[in-house]
Structures are given as structure tokens and as C-alpha cells.
CSV table of C-alpha atoms in Angstrom, one decimal:
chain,number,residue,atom,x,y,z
A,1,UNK,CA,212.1,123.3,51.0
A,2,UNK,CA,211.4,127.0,50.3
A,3,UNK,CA,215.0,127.6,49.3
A,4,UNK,CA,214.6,125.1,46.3
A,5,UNK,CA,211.1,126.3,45.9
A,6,UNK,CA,212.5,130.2,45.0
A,7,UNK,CA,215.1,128.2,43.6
A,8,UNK,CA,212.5,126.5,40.7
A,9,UNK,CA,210.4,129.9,40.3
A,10,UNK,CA,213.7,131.9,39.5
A,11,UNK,CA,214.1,129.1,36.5
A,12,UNK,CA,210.1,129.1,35.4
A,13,UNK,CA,210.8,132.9,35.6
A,14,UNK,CA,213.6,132.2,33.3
A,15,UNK,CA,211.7,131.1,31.0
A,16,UNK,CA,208.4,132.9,31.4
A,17,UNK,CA,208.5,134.6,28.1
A,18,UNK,CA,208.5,131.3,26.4
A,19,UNK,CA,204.9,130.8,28.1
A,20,UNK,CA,203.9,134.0,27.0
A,21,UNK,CA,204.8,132.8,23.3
A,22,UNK,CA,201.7,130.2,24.2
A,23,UNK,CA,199.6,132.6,24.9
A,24,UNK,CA,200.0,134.8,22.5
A,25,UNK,CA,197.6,135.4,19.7
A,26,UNK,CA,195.2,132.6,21.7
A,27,UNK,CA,191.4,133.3,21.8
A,28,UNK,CA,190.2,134.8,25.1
A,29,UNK,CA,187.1,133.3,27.1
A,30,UNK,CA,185.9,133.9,30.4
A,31,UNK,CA,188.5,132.3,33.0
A,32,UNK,CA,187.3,131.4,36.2
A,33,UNK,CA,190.4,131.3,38.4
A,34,UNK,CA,190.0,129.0,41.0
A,35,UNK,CA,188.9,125.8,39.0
A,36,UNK,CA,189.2,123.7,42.5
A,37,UNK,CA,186.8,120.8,43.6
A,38,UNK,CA,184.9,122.8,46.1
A,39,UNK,CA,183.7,125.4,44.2
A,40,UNK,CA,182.0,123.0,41.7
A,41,UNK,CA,179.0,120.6,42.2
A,42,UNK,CA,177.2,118.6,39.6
A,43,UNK,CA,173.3,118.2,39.9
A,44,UNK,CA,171.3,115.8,38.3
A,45,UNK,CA,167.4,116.1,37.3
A,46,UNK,CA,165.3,114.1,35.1
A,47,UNK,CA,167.0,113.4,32.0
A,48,UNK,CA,169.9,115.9,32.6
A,49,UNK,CA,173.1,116.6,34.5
A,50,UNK,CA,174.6,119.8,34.6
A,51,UNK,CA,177.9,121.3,36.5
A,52,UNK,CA,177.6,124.2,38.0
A,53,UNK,CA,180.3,126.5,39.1
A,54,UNK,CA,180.6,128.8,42.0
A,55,UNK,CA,182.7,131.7,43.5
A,56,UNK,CA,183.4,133.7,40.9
A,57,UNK,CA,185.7,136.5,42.5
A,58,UNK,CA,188.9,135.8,40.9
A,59,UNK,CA,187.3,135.5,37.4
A,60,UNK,CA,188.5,137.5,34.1
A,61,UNK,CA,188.8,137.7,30.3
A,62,UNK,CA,191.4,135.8,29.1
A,63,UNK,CA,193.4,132.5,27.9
A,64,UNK,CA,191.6,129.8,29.8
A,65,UNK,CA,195.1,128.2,30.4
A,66,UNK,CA,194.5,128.0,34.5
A,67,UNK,CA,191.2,126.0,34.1
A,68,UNK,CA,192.5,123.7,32.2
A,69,UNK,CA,195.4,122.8,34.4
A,70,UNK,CA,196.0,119.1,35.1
A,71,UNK,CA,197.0,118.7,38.9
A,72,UNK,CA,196.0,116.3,41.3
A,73,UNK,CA,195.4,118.2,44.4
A,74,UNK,CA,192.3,120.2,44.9
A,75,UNK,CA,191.8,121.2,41.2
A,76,UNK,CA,189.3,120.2,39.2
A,77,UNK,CA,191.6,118.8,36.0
A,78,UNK,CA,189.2,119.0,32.9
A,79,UNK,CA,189.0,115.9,30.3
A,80,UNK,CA,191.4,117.6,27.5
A,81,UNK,CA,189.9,115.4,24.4
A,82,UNK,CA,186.4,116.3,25.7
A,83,UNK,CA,186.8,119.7,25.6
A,84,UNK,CA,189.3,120.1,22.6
A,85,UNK,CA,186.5,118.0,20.8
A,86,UNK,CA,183.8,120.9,22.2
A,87,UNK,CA,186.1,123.4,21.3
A,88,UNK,CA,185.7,122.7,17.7
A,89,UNK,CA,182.5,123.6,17.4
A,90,UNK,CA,183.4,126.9,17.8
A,91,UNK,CA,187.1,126.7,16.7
A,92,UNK,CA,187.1,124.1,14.2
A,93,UNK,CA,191.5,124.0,13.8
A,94,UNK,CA,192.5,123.6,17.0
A,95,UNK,CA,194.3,120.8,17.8
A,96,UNK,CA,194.8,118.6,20.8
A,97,UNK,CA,198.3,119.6,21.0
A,98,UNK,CA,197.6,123.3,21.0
A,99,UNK,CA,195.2,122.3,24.0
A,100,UNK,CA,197.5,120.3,25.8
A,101,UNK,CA,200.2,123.3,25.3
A,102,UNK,CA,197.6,125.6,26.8
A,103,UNK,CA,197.1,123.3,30.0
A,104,UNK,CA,200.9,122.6,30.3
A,105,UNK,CA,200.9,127.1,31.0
A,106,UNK,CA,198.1,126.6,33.1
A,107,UNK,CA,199.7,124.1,35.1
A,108,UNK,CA,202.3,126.7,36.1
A,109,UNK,CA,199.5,129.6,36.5
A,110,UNK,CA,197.7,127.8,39.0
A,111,UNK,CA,200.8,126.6,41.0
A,112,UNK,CA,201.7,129.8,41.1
A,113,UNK,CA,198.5,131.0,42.5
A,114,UNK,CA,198.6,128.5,45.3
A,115,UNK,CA,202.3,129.6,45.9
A,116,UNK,CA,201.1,133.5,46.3
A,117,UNK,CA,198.1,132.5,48.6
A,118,UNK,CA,199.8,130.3,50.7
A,119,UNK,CA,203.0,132.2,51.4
A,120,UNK,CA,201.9,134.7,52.9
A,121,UNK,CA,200.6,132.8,56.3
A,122,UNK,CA,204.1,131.8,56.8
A,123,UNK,CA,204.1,135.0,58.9
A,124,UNK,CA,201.4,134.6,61.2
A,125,UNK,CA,201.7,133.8,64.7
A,126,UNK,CA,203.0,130.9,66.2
A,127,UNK,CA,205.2,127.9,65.0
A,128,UNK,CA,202.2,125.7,64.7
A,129,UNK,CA,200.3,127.7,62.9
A,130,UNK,CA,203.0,127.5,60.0
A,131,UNK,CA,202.5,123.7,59.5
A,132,UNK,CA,200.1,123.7,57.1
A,133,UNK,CA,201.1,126.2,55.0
A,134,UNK,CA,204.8,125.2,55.1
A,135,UNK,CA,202.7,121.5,54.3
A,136,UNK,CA,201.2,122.8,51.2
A,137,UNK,CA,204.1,124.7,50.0
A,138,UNK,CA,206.2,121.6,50.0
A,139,UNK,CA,203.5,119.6,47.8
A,140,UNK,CA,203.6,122.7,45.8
A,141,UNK,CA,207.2,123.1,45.1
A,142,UNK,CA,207.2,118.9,44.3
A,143,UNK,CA,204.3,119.6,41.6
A,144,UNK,CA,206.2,122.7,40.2
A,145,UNK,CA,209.6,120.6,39.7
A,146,UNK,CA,207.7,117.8,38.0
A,147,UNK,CA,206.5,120.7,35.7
A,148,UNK,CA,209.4,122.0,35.1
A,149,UNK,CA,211.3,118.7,34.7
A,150,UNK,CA,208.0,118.2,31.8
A,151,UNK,CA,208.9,121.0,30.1
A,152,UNK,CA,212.8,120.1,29.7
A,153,UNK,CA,213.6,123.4,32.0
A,154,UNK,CA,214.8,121.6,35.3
A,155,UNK,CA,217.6,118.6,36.3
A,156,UNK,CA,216.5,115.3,38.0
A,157,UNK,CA,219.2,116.8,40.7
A,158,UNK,CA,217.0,119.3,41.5
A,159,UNK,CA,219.1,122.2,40.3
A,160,UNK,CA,218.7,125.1,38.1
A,161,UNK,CA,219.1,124.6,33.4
A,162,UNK,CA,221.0,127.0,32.0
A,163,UNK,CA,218.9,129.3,30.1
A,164,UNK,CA,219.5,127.8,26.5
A,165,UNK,CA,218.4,123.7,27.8
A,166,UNK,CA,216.3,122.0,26.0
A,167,UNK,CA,212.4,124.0,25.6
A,168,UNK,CA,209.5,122.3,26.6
A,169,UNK,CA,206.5,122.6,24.2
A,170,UNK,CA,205.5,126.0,26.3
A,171,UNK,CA,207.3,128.1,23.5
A,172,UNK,CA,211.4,129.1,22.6
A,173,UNK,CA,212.0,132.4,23.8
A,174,UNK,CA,215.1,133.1,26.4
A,175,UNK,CA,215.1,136.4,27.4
A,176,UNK,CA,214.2,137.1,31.6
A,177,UNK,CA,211.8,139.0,33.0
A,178,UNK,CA,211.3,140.7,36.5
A,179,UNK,CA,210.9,138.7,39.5
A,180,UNK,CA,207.5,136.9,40.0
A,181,UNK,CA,205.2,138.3,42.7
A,182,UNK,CA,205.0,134.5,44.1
A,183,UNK,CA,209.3,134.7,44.2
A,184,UNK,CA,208.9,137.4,46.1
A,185,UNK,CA,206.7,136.6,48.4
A,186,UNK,CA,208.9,132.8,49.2
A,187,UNK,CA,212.2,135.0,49.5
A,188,UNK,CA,210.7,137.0,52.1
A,189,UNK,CA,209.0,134.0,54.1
A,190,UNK,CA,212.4,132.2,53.4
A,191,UNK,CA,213.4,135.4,56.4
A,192,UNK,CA,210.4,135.0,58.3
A,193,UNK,CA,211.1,131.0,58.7
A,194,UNK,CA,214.7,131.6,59.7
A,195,UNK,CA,214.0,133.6,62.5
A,196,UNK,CA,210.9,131.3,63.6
A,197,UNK,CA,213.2,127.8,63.6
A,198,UNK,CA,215.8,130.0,65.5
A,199,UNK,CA,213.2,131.1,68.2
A,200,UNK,CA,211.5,127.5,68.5
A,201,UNK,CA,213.7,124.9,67.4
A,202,UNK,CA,211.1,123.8,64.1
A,203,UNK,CA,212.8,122.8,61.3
A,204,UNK,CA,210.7,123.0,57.8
């Protein structure tokens, strides 16, 4: 599992300046980060209802790409028509494909938020206590292949496209950049994991 999940960042990484190209030149907002169903409640009074949005530490100026991300697990996955139609307001020649381009990036941002907050408790302690992170990080790795595989950057078999495949509608650029911090972090619990099955016998 975490060798074809290192295996499917080196390609998004592959290809990362192509979802630069998305980003570029887009209108910055406040982004909150960590869009997930917890940190969100919606309250109702008389003749109103009104979301409200908590925990605000990994918030920031930018393209709102990661909270508009459409996943299935614990992320809150925002109505795209609803808010490309509120968006107009403001910004009346954006498009829903422009919006839908924007949350196809986001869907690799936040995946590779959960990958860089996860991996890390690979490390601690026990065998048991890796079973729910090595849990997630398979769902993770899944959900990041089926991206990939969206944007025309990955094979059904699971391995690696050439650099020069078919793009996805996340830009056209080629060129490679440095290894992502979440790579990094999966190569080295890729070690830690070795050495933990070889000690206990638990196979991930």
C-alpha cells in the first residue's frame, strides 16, 4: 500500500506544475483549510439557517481550491452550481468549468493534507497503534489513484504515465518539481513499517 501510494505522489508530483497553471492568475479569498464535517454545524432560528464554521488554525489567503474539494470521507464537499451561481455575483465570468477545474486541484490539496497528517503516526509505538493510520492511508492512496486516473495522469494497472499522457483538465505543463513534503514523509514511514512487520509479524 504505501509503496504505490509514494508511487502515485511521485506522478501527481509529475505533474504538479500543470495544477499550478490552474491556479494561476485565480482570485484569492479566505481558505479555510480543513473544510471537514466536524468543524461545521448548521443552526436554525426563526426564519433563518446559517452554517457556521469553526477551527480556523490552518486558515490563509488564497485559491479556495481545498474547500471546494469533492471527497467522500470526512470533507464537507460543497454544491459546485450553488456556489459557481454565488460566485457570479461577485465574479460575473466564471464559469462552471473553471469551478469544477479549481475543485478537481483541491481534490489533490486536501488528499495531500490528510497524507502529511497521517503519516507521521506511522512511527509511534506499538504495532497496534499503526492500524488506523495505516487504515486511512490506504483509503487515501485509493481516493488519490481515482484522482489521478480523472485527470488522465495514472493507468487502470496501477502504474505510473509517462510524463507526456494525456492532461487532465488541471492544466498542460510537464516540467517536475522537488519532492512533495507528503512523499517524503510516506518514503520514510515506508522504513519505519519495514522494520515494524519484521519485529511483529503485521503485514500492511
Amino acid at each position: 500500500m504505501l509503496k504505490a501510494l509514494v508511487g502515485d505522489l511521485d506522478v501527481l508530483e509529475g505533474h504538479w506544475s500543470e495544477v499550478e497553471k490552474v491556479c494561476q492568475d485565480e482570485r484569492r479569498t479566505i481558505v479555510h483549510g480543513d473544510f471537514v464535517i466536524k468543524n461545521v454545524r448548521v443552526r436554525t432560528t426563526v426564519g433563518s439557517t446559517s452554517l457556521l464554521v469553526f477551527d480556523w488554525e490552518n486558515a490563509g489567503w488564497g485559491v479556495p481550491c481545498t474547500d471546494l474539494a469533492q471527497l467522500t470521507d470526512r470533507t464537507v464537499s460543497p454544491d459546485l452550481d450553488s456556489y459557481a451561481s454565488a460566485l457570479r455575483g461577485s465574479w460575473p465570468r466564471v464559469s462552471d468549468v473553471r469551478v469544477r477545474e479549481l475543485a478537481e486541484c483541491g481534490r489533490f490539496f486536501r488528499l495531500l493534507d490528510e497524507i502529511g497528517w497521517e503519516s507521521p503516526l506511522l512511527t509511534f509505538g506499538p504495532c497496534r497503534f499503526v492500524v488506523k493510520p495505516a487504515s486511512r492511508l490506504r483509503v487515501y492512496q485509493g481516493q488519490l489513484h481515482q484522482a489521478l486516473l480523472a485527470a488522465g495522469w495514472a493507468q487502470c494497472q496501477g502504474r505510473p504515465a509517462a510524463l507526456g499522457s494525456r492532461p487532465g483538465s488541471c492544466g498542460q505543463g510537464r516540467h517536475r518539481k522537488r519532492l512533495s513534503r507528503g512523499s517524503r514523509i510516506s518514503s520514510r514511514a515506508t522504513v519505519e513499517l519495514g522494520r515494524l512487520s519484521r519485529r511483529t509479524g503485521y503485514d500492511v
